[in-house]
mmCIF file of C-alpha atoms in Angstrom:
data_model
loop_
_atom_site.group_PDB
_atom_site.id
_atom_site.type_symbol
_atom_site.label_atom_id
_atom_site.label_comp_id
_atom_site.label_asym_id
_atom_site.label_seq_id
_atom_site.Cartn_x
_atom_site.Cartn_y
_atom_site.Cartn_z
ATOM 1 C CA UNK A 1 48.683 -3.181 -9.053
ATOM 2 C CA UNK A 2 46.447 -1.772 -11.455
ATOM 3 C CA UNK A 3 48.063 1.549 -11.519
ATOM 4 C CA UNK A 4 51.466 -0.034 -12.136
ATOM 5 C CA UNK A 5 49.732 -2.060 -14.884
ATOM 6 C CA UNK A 6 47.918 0.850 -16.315
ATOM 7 C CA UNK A 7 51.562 3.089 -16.419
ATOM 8 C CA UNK A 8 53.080 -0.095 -17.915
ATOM 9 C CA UNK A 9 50.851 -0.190 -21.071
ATOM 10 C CA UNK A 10 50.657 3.993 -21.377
ATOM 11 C CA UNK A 11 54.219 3.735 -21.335
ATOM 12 C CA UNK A 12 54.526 0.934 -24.060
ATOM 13 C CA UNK A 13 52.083 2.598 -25.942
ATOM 14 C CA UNK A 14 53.822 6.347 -26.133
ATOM 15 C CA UNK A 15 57.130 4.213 -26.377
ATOM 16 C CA UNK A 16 55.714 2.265 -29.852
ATOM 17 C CA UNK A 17 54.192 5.717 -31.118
ATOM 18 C CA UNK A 18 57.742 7.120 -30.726
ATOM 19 C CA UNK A 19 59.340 4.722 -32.636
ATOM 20 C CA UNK A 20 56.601 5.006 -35.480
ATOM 21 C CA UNK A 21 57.235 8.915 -35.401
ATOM 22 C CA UNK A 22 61.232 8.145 -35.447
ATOM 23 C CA UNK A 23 60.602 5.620 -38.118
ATOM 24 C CA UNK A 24 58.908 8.075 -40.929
ATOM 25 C CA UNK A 25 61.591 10.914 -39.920
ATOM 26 C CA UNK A 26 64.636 8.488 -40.689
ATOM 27 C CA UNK A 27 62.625 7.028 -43.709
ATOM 28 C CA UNK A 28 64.017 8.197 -47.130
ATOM 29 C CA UNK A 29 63.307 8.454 -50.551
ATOM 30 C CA UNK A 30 63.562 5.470 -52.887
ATOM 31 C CA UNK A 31 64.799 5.819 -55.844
ATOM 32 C CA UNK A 32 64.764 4.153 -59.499
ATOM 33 C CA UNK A 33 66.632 5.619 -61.814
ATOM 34 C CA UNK A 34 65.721 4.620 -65.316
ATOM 35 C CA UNK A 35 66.429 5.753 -69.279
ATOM 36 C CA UNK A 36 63.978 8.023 -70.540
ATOM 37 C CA UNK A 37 61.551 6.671 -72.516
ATOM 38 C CA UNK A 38 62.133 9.793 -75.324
ATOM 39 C CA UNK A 39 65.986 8.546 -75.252
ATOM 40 C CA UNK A 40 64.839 4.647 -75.242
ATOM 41 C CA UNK A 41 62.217 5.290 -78.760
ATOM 42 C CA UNK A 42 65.276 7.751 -80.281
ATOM 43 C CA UNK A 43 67.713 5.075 -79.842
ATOM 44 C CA UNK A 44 65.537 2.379 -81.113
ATOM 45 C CA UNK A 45 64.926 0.863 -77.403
ATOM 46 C CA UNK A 46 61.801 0.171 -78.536
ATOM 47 C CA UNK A 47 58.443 -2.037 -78.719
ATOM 48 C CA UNK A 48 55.067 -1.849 -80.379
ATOM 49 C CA UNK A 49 51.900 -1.524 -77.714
ATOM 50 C CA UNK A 50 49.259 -3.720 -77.734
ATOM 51 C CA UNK A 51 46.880 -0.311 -78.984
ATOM 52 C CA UNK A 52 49.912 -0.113 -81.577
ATOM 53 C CA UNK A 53 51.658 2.970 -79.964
ATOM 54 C CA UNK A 54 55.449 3.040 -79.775
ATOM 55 C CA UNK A 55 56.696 2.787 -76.315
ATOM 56 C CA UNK A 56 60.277 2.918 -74.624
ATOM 57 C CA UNK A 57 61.861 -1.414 -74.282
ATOM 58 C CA UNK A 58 64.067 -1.185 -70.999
ATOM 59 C CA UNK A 59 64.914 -4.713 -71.447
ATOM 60 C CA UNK A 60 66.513 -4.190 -74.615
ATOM 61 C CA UNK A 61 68.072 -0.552 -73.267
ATOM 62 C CA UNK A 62 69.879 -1.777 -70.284
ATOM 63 C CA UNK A 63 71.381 -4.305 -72.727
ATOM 64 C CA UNK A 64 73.492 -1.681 -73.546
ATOM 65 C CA UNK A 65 76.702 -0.828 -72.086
ATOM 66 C CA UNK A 66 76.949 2.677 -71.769
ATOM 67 C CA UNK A 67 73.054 2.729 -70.683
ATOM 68 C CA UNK A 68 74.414 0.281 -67.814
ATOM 69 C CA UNK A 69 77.027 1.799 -66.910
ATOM 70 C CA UNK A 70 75.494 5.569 -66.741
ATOM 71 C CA UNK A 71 72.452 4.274 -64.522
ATOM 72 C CA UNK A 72 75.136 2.313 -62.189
ATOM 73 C CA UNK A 73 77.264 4.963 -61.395
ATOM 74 C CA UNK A 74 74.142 7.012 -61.131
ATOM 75 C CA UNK A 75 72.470 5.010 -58.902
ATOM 76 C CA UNK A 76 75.597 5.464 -56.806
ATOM 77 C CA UNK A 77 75.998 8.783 -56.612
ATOM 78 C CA UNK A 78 72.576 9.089 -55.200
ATOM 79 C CA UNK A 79 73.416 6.771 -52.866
ATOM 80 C CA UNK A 80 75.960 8.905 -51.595
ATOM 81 C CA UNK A 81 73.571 11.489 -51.270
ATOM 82 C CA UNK A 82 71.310 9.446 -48.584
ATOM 83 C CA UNK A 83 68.839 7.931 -51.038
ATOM 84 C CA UNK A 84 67.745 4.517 -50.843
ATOM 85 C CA UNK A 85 67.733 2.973 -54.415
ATOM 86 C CA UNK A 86 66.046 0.297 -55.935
ATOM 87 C CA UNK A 87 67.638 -1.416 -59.123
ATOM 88 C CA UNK A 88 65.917 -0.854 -62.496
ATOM 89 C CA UNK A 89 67.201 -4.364 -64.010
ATOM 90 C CA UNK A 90 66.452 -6.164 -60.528
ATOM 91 C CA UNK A 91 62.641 -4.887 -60.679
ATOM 92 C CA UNK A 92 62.381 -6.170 -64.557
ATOM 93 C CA UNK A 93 64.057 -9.580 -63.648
ATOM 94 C CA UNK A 94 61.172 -9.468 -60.999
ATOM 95 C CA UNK A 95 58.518 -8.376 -63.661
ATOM 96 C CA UNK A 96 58.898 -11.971 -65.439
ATOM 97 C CA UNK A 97 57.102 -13.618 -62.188
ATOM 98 C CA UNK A 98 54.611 -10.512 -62.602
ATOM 99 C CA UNK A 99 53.170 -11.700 -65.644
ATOM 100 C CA UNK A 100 49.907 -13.142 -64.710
ATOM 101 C CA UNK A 101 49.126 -9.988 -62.673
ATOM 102 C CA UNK A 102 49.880 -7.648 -65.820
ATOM 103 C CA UNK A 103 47.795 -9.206 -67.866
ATOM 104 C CA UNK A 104 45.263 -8.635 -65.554
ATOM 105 C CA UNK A 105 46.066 -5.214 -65.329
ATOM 106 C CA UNK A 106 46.663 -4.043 -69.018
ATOM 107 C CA UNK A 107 43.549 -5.694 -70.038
ATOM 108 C CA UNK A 108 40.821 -3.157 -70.869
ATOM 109 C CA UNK A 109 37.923 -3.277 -68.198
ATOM 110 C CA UNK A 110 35.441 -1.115 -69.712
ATOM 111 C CA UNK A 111 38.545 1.101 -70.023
ATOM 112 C CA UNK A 112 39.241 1.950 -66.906
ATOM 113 C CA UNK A 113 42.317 -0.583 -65.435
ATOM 114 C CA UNK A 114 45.315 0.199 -67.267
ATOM 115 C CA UNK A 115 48.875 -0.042 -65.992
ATOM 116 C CA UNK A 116 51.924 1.578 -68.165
ATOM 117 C CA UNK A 117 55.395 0.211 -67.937
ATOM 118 C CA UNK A 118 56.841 2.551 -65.502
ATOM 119 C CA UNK A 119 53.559 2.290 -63.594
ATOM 120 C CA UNK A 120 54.418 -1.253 -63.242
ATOM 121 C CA UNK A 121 58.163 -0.546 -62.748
ATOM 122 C CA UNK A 122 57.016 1.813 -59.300
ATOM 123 C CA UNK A 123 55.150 -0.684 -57.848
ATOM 124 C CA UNK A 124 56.554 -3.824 -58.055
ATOM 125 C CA UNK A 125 60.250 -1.836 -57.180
ATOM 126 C CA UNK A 126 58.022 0.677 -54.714
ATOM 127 C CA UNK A 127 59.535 3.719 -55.515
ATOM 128 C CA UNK A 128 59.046 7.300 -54.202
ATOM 129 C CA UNK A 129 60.932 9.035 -57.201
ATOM 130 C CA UNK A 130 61.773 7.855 -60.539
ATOM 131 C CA UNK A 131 64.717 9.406 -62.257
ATOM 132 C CA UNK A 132 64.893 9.390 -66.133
ATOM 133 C CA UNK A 133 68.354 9.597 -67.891
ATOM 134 C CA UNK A 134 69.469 10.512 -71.343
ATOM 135 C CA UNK A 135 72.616 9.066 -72.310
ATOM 136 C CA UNK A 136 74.341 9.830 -75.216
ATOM 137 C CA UNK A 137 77.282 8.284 -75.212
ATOM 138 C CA UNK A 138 79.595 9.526 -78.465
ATOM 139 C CA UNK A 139 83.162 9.524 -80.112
ATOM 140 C CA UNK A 140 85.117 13.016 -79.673
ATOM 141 C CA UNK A 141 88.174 12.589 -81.845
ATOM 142 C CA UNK A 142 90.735 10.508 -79.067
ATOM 143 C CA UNK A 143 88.334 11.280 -76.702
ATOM 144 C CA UNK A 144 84.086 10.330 -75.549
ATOM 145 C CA UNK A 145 81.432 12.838 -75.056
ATOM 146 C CA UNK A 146 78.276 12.455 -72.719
ATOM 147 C CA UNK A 147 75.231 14.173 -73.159
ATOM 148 C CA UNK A 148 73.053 13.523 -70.350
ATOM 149 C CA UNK A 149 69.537 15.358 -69.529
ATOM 150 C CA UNK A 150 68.152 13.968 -66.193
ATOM 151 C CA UNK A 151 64.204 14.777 -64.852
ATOM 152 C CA UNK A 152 62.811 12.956 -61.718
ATOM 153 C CA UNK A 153 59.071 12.497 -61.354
ATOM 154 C CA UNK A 154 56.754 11.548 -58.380
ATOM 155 C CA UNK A 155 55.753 7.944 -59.276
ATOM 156 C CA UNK A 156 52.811 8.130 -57.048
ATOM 157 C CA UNK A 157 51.459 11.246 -58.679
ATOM 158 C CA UNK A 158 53.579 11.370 -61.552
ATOM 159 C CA UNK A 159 53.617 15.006 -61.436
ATOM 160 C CA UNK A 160 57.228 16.664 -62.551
ATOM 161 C CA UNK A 161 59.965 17.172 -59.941
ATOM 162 C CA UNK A 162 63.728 18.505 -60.009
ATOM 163 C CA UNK A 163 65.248 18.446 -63.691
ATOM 164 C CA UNK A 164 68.688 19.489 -65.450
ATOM 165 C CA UNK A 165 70.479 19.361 -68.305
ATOM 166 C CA UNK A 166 71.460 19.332 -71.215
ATOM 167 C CA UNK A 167 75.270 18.950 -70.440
ATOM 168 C CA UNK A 168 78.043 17.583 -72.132
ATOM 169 C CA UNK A 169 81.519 16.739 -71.207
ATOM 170 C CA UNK A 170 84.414 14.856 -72.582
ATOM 171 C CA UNK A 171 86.641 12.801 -71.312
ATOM 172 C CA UNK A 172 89.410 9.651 -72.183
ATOM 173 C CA UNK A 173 88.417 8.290 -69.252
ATOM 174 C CA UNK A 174 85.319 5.748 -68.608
ATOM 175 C CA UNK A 175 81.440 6.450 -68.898
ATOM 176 C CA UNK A 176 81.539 6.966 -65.032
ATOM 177 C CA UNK A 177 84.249 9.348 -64.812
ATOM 178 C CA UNK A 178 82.023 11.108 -67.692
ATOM 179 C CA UNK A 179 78.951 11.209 -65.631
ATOM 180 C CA UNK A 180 80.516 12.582 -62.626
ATOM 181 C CA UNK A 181 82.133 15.158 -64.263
ATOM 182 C CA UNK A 182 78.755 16.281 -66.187
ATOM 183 C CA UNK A 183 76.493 16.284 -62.902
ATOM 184 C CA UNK A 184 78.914 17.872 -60.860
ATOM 185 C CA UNK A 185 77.492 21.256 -60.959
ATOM 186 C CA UNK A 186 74.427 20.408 -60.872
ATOM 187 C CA UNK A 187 73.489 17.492 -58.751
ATOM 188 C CA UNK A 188 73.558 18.603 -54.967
ATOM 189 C CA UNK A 189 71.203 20.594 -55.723
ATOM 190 C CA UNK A 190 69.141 17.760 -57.662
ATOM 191 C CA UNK A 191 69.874 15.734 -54.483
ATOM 192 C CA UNK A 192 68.231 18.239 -51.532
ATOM 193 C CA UNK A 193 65.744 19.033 -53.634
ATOM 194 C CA UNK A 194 64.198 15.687 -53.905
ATOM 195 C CA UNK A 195 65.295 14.910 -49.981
ATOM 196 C CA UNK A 196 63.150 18.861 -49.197
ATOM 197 C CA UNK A 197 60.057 17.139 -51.784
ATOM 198 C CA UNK A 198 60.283 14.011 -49.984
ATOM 199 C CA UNK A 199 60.115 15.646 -46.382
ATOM 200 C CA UNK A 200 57.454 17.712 -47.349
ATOM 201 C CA UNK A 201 55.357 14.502 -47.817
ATOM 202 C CA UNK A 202 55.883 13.528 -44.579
ATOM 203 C CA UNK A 203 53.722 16.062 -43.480
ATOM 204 C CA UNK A 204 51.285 16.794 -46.430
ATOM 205 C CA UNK A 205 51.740 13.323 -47.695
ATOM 206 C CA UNK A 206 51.402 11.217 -50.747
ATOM 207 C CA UNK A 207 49.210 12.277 -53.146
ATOM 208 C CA UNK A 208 47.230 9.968 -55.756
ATOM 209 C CA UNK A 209 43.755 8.718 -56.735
ATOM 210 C CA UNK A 210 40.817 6.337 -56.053
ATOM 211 C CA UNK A 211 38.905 4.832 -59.103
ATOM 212 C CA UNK A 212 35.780 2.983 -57.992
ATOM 213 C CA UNK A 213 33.284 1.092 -60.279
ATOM 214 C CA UNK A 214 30.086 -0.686 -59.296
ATOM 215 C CA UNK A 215 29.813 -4.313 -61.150
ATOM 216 C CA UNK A 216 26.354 -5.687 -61.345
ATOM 217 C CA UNK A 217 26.526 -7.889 -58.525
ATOM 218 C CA UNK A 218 26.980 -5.169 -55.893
ATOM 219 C CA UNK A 219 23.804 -4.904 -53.714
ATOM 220 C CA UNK A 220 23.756 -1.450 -53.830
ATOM 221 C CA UNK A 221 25.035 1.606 -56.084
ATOM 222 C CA UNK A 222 26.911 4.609 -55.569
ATOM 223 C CA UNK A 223 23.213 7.223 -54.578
ATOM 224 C CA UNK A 224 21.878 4.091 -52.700
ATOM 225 C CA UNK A 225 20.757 5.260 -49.399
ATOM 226 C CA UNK A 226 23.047 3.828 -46.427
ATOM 227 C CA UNK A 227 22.682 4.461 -42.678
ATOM 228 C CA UNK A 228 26.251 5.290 -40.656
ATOM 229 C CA UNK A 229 26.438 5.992 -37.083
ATOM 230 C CA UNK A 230 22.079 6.865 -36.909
ATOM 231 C CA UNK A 231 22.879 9.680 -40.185
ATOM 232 C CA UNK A 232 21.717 8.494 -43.674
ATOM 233 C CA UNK A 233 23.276 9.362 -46.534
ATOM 234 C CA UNK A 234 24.600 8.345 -50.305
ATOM 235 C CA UNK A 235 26.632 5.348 -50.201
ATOM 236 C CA UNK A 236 29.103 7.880 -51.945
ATOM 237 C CA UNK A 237 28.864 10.324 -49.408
ATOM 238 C CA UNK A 238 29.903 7.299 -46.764
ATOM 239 C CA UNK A 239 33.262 6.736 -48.983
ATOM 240 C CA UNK A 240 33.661 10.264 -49.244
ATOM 241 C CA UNK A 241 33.653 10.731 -45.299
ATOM 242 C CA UNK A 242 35.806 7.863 -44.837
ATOM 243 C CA UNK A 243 38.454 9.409 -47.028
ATOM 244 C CA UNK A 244 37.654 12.649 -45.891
ATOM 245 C CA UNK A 245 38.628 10.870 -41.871
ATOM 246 C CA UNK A 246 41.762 9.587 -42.943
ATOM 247 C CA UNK A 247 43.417 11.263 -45.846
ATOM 248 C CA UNK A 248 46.239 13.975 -44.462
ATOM 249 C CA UNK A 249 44.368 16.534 -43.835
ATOM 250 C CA UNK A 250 41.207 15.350 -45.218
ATOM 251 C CA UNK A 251 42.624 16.409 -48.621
ATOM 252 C CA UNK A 252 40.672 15.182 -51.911
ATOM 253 C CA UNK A 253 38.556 15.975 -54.862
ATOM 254 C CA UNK A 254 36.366 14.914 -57.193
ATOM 255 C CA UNK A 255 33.436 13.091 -56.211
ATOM 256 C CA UNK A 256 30.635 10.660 -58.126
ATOM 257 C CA UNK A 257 30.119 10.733 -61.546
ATOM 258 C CA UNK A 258 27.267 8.429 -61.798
ATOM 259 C CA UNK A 259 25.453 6.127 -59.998
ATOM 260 C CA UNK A 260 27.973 3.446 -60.893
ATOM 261 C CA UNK A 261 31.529 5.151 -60.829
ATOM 262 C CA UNK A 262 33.116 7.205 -58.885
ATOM 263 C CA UNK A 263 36.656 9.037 -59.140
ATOM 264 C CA UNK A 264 38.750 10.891 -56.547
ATOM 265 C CA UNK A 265 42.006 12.778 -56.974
ATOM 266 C CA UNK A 266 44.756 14.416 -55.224
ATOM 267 C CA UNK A 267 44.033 12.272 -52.273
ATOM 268 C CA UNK A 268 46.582 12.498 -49.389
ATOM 269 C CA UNK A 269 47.868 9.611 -47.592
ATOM 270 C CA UNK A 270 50.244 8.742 -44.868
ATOM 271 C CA UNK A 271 53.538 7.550 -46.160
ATOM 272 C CA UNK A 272 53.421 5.371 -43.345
ATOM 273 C CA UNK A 273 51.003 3.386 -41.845
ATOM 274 C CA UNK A 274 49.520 0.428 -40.618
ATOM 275 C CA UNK A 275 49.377 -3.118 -42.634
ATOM 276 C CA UNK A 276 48.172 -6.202 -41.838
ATOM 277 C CA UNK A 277 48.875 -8.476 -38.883
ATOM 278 C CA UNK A 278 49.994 -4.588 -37.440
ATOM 279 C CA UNK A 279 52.499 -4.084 -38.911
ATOM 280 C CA UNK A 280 54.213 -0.541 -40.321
ATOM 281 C CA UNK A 281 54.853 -0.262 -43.832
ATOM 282 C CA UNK A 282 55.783 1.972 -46.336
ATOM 283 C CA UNK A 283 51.519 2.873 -48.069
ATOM 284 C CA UNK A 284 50.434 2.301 -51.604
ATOM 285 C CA UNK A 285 47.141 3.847 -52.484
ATOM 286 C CA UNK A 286 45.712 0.491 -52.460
ATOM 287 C CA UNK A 287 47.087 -0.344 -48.762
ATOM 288 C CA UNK A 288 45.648 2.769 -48.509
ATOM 289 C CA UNK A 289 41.953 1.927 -48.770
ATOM 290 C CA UNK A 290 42.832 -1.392 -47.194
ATOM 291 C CA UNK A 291 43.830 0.040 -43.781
ATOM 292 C CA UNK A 292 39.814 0.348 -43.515
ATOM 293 C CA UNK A 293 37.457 1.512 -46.349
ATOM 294 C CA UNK A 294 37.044 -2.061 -47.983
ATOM 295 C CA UNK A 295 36.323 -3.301 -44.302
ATOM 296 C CA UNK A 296 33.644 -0.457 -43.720
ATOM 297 C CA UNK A 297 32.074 -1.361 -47.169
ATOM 298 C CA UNK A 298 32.070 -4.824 -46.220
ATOM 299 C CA UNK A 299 29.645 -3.723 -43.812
ATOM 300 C CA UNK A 300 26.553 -3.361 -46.476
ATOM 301 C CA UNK A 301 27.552 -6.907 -47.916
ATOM 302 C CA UNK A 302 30.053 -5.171 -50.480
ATOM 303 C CA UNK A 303 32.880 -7.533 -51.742
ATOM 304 C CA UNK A 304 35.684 -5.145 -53.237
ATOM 305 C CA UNK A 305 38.155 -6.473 -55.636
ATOM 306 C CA UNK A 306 41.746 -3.914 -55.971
ATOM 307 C CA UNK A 307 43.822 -3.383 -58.295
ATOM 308 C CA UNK A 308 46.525 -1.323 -58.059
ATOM 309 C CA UNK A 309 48.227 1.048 -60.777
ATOM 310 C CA UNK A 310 51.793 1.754 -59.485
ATOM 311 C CA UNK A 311 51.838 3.050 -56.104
ATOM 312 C CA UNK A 312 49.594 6.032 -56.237
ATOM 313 C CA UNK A 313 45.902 4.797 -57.945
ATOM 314 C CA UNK A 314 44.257 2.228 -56.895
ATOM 315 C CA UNK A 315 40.616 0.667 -58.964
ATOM 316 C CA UNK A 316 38.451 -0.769 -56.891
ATOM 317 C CA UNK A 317 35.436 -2.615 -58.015
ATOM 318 C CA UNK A 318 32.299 -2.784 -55.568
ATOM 319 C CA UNK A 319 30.213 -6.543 -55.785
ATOM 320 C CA UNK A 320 28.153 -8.847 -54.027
ATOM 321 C CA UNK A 321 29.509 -10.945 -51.120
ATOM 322 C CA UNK A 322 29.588 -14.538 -52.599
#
């Protein structure tokens, strides 16, 4: 009986490792595709910062027809190449119940939490890839004219990904019939490359970075001396090796900076992994570090407070447990 209940749970437990593995190979890319923030400030899609820099207004670009209706029939075109897509004016609708969280966010803590639009944009949509259009819409004699540029980005790392353009093409017909006609040489091979960047992070996976700051409360600091399975090191060293354990590959760099902040980059992690309550989700940086470093910290009587910055950089602040 014991054997048959021992086979039982080795088979239920290749059987839900399976499905995990199946899971991340039919997961795909999701996709926002927005107006490029160059475009947005050119056109006058614009708003004042709160340090008094000008910055792209998607609210007041995608009350714009032709902006509409060039990120629509975008949207489905990628959709028809596989991607899953996320809507740009759905995520800012959402935004207005975000409020209270952005302010927490934007404001300056000793200057290290700060949260752009578009980082705000990826993580409340939780995108993969952001695409940025440049519509210019224009009168040809009887005719229109589009000139469109299109670049894609990582939103996790925000490093540059597949881009093309400038191309322009006329047409009587409608702003959709215009866009198809200018990406048509040029966007299957937009399309597999972001599908071949995306699969590729399956295996390397995502890439982003850990800020970590040590408030005055915290019973320890970053060179504190901490014992971890009978070694002693660093309390740095102890997030280091924990990162180190369960980043892909052990990827990272970067390291302490002081006794009271630490910063680490190019960490790799799982697209996919476990969340609370066991379930599988799609990871953030800061589910990341939840899957088990604020737990181990917890430990030495650490409280940690996240916040995250889009989907790839999560702050963490290290206190005392109240």
């Amino acid at each position: 009986m014991k054997r048959i209940l021992l086979f039982l749970l080795t088979l239920a437990c290749v059987f839900v490792a399976n499905a995990q593995n199946d899971g991340l190979k039919m997961q795909k890319p999701k996709v926002m595709v927005v107006p490029e923030e160059a475009y947005c400030i050119n056109s006058g899609y614009s708003k004042t910062a709160a340090d008094g820099t000008t910055i792209a207004d998607y609210r007041r670009a995608m009350l714009d027809e032709n902006v509409l209706d060039v990120i629509n029939s975008f949207e489905n075109i990628m959709a028809g190449y596989g991607f899953e897509l996320t809507n740009l004016q759905q995520t800012l609708d959402e935004l207005k119940e975000d409020e209270a969280l952005s302010n927490v966010l934007t404001a300056k803590d000793d200057g290290m939490v700060q949260e752009d639009d578009l980082d705000r944009l990826s993580r409340v949509a939780g995108a993969d890839i952001m695409v940025k259009v440049s519509p210019k819409v224009s009168n040809y004699g009887p005719e229109r004219m589009l000139e469109l540029r299109v670049s894609s980005i990582d939103c996790a790392s925000k490093k540059a990904l597949l881009a093309f353009g400038p191309v322009a093409k006329t047409s009587a017909g409608s702003v959709s019939m215009l866009l198809r006609a200018a990406v048509s040489d040029n966007i299957e091979t937009f399309a597999m490359g972001l599908n071949k960047y995306f699969e590729g992070l399956k295996t390397k996976g995502r890439e982003g970075t850990i800020y970590i700051k040590v408030a005055d409360t915290c019973p320890l600091n970053l060179e504190s001396t901490v014992k971890y399975k009978g070694e002693e090191g660093e309390l740095a060293d102890l997030i280091q090796l924990w990162v180190s354990e369960n980043a892909v590959g052990g990827a990272f760099t970067g390291g302490k900076s002081s006794r009271y902040s630490m910063k680490l980059d190019q960490v790799r992690i799982p697209l996919v992994g476990k969340a609370a309550f066991g379930r599988t989700k799609a990871l953030s940086m800061e589910d990341f570090v939840k899957t088990g470093l604020t737990a181990l910290l917890g430990r030495y009587d650490i409280s940690v407070s996240t916040h995250a910055v889009g989907i790839g950089k999560v702050y963490m602040t290290l206190g005392g447990e109240q």
